[in-house]
Short mmCIF file of C-alpha atoms and ligand atoms in Angstrom, two decimals:
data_model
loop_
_atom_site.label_atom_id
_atom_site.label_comp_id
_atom_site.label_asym_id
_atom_site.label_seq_id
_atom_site.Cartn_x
_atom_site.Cartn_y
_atom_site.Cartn_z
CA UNK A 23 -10.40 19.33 -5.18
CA UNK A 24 -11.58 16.03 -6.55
CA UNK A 25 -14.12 14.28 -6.10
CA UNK A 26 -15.35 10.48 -5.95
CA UNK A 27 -18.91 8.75 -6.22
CA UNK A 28 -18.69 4.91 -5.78
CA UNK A 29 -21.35 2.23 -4.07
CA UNK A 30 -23.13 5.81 -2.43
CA UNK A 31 -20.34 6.74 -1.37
CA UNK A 32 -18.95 10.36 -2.03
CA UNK A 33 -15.40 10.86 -1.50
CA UNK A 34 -13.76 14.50 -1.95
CA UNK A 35 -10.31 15.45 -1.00
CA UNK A 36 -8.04 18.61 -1.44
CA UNK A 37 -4.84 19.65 -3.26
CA UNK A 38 -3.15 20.01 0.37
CA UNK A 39 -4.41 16.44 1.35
CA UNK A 40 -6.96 16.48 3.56
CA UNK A 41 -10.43 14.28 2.67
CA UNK A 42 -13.57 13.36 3.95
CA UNK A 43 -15.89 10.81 2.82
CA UNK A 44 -19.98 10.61 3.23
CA UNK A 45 -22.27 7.78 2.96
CA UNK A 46 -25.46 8.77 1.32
CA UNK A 47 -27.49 6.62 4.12
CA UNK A 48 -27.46 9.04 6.88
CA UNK A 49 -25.22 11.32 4.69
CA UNK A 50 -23.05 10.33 7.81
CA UNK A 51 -19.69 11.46 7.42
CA UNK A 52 -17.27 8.21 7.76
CA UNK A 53 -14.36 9.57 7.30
CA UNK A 54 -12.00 12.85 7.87
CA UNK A 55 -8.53 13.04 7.51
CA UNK A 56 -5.58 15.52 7.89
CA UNK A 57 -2.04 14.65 7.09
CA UNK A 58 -3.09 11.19 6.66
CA UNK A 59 -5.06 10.78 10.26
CA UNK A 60 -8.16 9.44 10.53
CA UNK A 61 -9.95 11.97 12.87
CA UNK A 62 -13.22 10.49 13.37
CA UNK A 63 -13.60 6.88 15.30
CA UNK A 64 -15.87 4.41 13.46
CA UNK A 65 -16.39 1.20 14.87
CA UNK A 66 -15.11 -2.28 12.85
CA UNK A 67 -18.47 -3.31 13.72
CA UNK A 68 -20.97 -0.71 12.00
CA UNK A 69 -23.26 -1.42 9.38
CA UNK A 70 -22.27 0.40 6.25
CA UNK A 71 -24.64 -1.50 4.03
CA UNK A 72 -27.52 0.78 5.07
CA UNK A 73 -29.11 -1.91 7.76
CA UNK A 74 -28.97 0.33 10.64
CA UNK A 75 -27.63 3.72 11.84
CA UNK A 76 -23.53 3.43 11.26
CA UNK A 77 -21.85 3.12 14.61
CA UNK A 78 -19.22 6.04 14.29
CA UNK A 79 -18.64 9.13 11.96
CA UNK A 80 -21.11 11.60 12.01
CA UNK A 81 -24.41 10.56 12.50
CA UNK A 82 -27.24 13.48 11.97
CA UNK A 83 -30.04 12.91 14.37
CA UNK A 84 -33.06 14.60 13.57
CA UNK A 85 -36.03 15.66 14.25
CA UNK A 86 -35.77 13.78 17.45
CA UNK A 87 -33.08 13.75 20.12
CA UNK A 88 -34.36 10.08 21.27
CA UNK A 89 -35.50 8.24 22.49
CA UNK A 90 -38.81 10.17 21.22
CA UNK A 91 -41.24 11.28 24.06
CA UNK A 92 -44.10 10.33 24.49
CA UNK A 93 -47.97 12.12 23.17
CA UNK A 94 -45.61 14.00 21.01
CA UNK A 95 -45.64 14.78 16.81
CA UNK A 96 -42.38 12.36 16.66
CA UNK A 97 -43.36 9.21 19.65
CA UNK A 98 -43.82 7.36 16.76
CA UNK A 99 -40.45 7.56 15.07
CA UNK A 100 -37.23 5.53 16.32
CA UNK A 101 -34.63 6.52 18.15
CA UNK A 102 -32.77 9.79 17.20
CA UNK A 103 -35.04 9.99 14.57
CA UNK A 104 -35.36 9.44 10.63
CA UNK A 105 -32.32 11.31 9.18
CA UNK A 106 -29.48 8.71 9.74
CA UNK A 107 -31.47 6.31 8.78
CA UNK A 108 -32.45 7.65 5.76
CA UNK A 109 -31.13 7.56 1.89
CA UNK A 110 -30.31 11.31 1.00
CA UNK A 111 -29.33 12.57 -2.23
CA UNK A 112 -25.70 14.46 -3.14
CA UNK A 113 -26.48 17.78 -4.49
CA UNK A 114 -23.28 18.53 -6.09
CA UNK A 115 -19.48 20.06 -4.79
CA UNK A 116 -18.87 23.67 -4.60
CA UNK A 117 -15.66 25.26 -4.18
CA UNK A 118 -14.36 28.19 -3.13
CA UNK A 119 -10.54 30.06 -2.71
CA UNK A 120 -9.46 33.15 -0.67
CA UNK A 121 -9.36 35.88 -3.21
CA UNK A 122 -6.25 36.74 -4.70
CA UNK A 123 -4.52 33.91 -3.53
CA UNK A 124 -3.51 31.18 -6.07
CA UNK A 125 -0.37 29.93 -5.82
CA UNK A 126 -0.45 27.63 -2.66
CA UNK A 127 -3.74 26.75 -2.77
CA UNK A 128 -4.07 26.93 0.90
CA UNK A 129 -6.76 28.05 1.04
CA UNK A 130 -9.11 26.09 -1.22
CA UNK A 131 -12.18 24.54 0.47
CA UNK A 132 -14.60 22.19 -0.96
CA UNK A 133 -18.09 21.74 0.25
CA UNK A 134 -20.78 18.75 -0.19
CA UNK A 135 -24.72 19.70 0.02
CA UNK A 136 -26.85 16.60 0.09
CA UNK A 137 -31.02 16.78 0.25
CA UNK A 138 -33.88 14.88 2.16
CA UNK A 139 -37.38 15.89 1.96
CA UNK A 140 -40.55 14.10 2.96
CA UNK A 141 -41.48 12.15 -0.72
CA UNK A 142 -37.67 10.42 -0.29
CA UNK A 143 -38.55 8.69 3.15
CA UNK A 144 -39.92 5.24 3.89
CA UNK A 145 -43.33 5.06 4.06
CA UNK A 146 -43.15 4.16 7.83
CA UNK A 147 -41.52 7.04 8.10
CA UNK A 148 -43.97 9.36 6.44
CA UNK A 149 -46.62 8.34 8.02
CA UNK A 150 -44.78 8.42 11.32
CA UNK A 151 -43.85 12.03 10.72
CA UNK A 152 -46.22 13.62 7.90
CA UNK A 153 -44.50 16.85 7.70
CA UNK A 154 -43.65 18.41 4.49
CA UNK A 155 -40.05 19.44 5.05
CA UNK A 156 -36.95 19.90 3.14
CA UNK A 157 -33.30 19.62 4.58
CA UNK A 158 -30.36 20.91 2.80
CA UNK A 159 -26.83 18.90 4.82
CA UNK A 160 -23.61 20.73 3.72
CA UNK A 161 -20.58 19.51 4.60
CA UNK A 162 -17.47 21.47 4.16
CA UNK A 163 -13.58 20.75 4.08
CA UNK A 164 -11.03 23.39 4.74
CA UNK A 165 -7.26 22.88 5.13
CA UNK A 166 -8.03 22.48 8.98
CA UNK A 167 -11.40 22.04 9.85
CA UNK A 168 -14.31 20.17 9.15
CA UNK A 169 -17.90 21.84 9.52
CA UNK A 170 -21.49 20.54 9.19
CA UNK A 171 -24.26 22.90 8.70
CA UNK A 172 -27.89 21.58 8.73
CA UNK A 173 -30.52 23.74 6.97
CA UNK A 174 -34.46 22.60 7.65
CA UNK A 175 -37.32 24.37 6.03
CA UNK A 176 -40.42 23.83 6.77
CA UNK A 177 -42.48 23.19 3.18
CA UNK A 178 -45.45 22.40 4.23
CA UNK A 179 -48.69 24.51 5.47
CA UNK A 180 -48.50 23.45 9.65
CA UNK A 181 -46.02 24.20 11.78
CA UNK A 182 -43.72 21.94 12.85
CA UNK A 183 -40.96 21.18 16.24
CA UNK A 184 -37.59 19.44 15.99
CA UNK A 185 -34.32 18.58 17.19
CA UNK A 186 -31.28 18.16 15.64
CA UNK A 187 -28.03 16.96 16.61
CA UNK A 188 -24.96 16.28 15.19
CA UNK A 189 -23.80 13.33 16.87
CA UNK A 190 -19.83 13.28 16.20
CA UNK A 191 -17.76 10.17 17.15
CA UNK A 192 -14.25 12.14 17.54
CA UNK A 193 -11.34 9.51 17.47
CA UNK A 194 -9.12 9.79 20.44
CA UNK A 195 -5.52 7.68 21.41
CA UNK A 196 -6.61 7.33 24.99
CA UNK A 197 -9.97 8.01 26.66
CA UNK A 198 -7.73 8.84 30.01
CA UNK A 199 -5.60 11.53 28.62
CA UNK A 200 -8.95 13.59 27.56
CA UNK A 201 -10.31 16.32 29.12
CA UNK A 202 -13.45 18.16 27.94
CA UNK A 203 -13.29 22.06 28.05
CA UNK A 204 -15.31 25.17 27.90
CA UNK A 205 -18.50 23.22 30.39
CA UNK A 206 -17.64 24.57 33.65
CA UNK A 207 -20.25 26.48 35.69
CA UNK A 208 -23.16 25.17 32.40
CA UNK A 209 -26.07 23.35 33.45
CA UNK A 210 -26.03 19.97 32.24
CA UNK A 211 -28.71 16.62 32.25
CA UNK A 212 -27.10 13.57 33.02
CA UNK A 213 -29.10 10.63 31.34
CA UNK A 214 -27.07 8.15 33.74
CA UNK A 215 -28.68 9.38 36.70
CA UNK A 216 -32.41 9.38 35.44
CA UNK A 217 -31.94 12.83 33.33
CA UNK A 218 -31.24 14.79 36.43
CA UNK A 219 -30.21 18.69 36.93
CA UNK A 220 -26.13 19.20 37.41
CA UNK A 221 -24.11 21.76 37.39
CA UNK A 222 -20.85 21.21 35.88
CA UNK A 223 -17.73 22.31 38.06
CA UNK A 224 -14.43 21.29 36.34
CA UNK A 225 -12.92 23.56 34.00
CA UNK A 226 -11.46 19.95 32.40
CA UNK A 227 -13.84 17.05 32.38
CA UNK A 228 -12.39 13.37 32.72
CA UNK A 229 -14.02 10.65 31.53
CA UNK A 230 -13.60 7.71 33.86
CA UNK A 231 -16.95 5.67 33.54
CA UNK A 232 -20.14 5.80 31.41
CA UNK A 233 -20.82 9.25 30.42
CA UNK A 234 -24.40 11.05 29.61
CA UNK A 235 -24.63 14.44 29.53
CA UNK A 236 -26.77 16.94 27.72
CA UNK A 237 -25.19 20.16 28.75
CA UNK A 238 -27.60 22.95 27.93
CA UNK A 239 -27.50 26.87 27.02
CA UNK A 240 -23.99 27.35 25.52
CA UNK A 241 -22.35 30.11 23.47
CA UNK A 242 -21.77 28.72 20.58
CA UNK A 243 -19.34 30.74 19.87
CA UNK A 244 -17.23 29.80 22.56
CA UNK A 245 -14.96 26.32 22.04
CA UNK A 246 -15.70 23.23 23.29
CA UNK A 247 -12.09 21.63 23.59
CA UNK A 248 -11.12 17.95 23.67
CA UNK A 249 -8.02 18.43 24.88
CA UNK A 250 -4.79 16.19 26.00
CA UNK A 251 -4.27 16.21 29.67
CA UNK A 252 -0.50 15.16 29.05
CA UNK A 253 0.71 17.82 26.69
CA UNK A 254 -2.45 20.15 27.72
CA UNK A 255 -2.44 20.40 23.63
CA UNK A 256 -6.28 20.59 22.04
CA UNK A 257 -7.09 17.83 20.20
CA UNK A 258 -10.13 18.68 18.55
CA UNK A 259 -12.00 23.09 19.26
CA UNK A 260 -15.43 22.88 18.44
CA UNK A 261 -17.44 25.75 17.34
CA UNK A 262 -21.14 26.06 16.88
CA UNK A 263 -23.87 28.09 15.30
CA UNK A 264 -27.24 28.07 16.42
CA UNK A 265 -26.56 24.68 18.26
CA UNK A 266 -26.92 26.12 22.00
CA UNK A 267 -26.42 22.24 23.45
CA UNK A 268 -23.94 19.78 23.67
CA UNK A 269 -23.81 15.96 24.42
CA UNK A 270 -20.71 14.44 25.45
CA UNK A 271 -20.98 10.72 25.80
CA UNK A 272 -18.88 7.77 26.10
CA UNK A 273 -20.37 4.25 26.50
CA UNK A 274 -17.41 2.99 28.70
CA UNK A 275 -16.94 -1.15 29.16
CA UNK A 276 -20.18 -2.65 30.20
CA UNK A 277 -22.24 -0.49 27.16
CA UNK A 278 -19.64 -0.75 24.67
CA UNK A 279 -19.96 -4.58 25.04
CA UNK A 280 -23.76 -4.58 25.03
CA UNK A 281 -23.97 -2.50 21.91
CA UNK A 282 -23.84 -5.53 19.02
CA UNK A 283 -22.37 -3.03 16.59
CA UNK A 284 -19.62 -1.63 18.68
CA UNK A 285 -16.38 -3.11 18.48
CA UNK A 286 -13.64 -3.69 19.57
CA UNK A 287 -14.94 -4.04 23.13
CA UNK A 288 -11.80 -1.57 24.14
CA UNK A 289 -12.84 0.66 21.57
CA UNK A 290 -14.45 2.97 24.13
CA UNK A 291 -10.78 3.86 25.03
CA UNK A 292 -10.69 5.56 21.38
CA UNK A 293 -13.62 7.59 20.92
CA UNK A 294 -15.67 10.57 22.73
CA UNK A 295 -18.84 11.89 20.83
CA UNK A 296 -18.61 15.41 21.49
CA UNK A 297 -21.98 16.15 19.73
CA UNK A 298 -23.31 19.84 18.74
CA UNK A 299 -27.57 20.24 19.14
CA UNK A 300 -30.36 21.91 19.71
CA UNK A 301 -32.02 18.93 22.48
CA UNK A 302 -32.64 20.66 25.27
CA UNK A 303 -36.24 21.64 23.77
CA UNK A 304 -37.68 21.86 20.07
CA UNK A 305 -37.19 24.02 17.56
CA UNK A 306 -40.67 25.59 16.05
CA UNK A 307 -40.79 25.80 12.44
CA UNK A 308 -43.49 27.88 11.12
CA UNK A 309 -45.41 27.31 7.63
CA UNK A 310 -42.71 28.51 5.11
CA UNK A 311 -39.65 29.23 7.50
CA UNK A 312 -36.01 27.78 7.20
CA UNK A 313 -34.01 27.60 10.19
CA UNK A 314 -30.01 26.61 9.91
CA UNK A 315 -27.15 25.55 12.39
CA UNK A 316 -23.96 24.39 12.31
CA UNK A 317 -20.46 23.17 13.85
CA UNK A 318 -17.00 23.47 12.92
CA UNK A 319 -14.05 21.59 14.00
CA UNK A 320 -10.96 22.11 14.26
CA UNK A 321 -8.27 19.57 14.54
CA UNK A 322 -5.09 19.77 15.98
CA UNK A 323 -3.07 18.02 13.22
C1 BG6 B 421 -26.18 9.82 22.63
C2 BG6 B 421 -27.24 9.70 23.68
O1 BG6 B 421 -26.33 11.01 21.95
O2 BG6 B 421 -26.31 8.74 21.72
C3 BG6 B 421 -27.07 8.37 24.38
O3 BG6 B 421 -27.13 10.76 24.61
C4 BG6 B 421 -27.13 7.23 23.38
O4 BG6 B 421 -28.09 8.22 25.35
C5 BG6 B 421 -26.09 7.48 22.30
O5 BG6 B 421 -26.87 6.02 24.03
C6 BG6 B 421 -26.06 6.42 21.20
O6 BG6 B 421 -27.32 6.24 20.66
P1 BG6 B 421 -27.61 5.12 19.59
O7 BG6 B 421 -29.06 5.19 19.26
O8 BG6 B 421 -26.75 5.45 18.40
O9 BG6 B 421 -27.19 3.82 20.21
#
């Protein structure tokens, strides 16, 4: 695999020509590709210069699913938290090939760890959260999937609750061909309707206006599916470990205008963040403890 570190920007790609690229700010993911398709949406409009949150990619949201609540250890912290928001460090590439097989090199993967612990943060931030904590982001790229793990230890002597989420901007041709699978019968909160109780009933979700939802107790072990309602092909199977919740969200016209770093205005017709969490509640971290969780996706292509 090879690898590329330019302007804090870490590019890696493999022998069978799939890449993915990672800003250090955020260590969001801004880019995946497979046979030359870019697979994740990022708007023309996002701040790459380390300004604000990027607009697209892979955001990681943690240790608050936001907007923070209220007489809580995180009210004090912005929305979704410090993490995307954040200059990590790169860690170094590991790499790793099926035994015994060398000729094709199918099966090579390479993986990217980057670091964030309390001394690296803003002092706003520190103060805002004073937890000593270490987080260890891998990112890994196989021949067809992508996968994020998160791990978060807790390095400090009190215990500590968080969220995480990782908040995945897939790119799509046409918001009205997608359907969302593997939700039916789950409970889900729908943040359009003042975070009310649902349950959801169709085995494939359409999108057709501004969508919300924080669906709540999954397997993770059992796909979410972004399918294509036209060739009933799946676009994008998403796996999970550890991360029992998922958002699915989609700004639709009126948001996607109001958002200043959103663009084109159509662009809502191109994107779905199918996002992999733990929201629903907090994760307790004791003195000491590590916790870890994960997604992988597959893409069609
Ligand atoms: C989603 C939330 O995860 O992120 C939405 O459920 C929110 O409520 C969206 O609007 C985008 O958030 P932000 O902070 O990146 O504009």
């Amino acid at each position: 695999p090879s690898l590329s570190i330019k302007d804090n920007v870490i590019e890696a790609s493999l022998p069978t020509g799939q890449s993915v690229q990672v800003h250090l700010y955020g260590a969001t993911v801004t880019s995946w590709k497979t046979n030359g398709k870019e697979q994740l949406f990022v708007s023309e409009k996002a701040h790459l210069d380390g300004s604000k949150p990027i607009r697209g990619g892979i955001p990681l949201v943690f240790p608050v699913f936001g907007p923070p609540p209220q007489n809580h250890a995180t009210s004090s912290l912005p929305q979704h938290g410090f993490a995307r928001n954040s200059n990590w460090e790169f860690l170094g590439k590991s790499t790793s090939d099926a035994p015994g097989k060398d000729s094709d090199k199918a099966d090579l993967t390479v993986k990217l760890d980057f670091g964030l612990s309390h001394s690296m943060l803003t002092e706003e931030f520190r103060e805002a959260w004073p937890y000593e904590f270490g987080l260890v982001y891998s990112v890994t790229l196989t021949k067809d999937t992508l996968e994020t793990s998160l791990q978060v230890r807790n390095e400090g002597k009190q215990n500590f609750e968080f969220q995480v989420l990782m908040h995945t901007y897939l790119s799509i041709e046409d918001i009205s061909d997608v359907r969302v699978k593997g939700l039916d019968t789950k409970t889900y909160l729908d943040k359009t309707l003042q975070g009310s109780s649902h349950v959801e009933t169709s085995a494939a979700l359409a999108i057709t206006q501004e969508t919300d939802r924080v669906y709540q107790n999954l397997d993770p072990a059992v796909p979410i599916d972004v399918t294509s309602a036209k060739s009933d092909q799946s676009l994008f199977s998403i796996t999970r470990e550890a991360l029992t919740d998922v958002v699915v969200w989609n700004p639709w016209i009126e948001k996607a205008k109001g958002m200043a770093d959103f663009g084109p205005d159509e662009a809502y017709k191109n994107m779905i963040c199918v996002e992999a969490g733990s929201v629903a509640s907090w994760q307790t971290l004791e003195a000491g403890e590590a916790w870890e969780g994960g997604q992988s996706i597959k893409s069609r292509l």
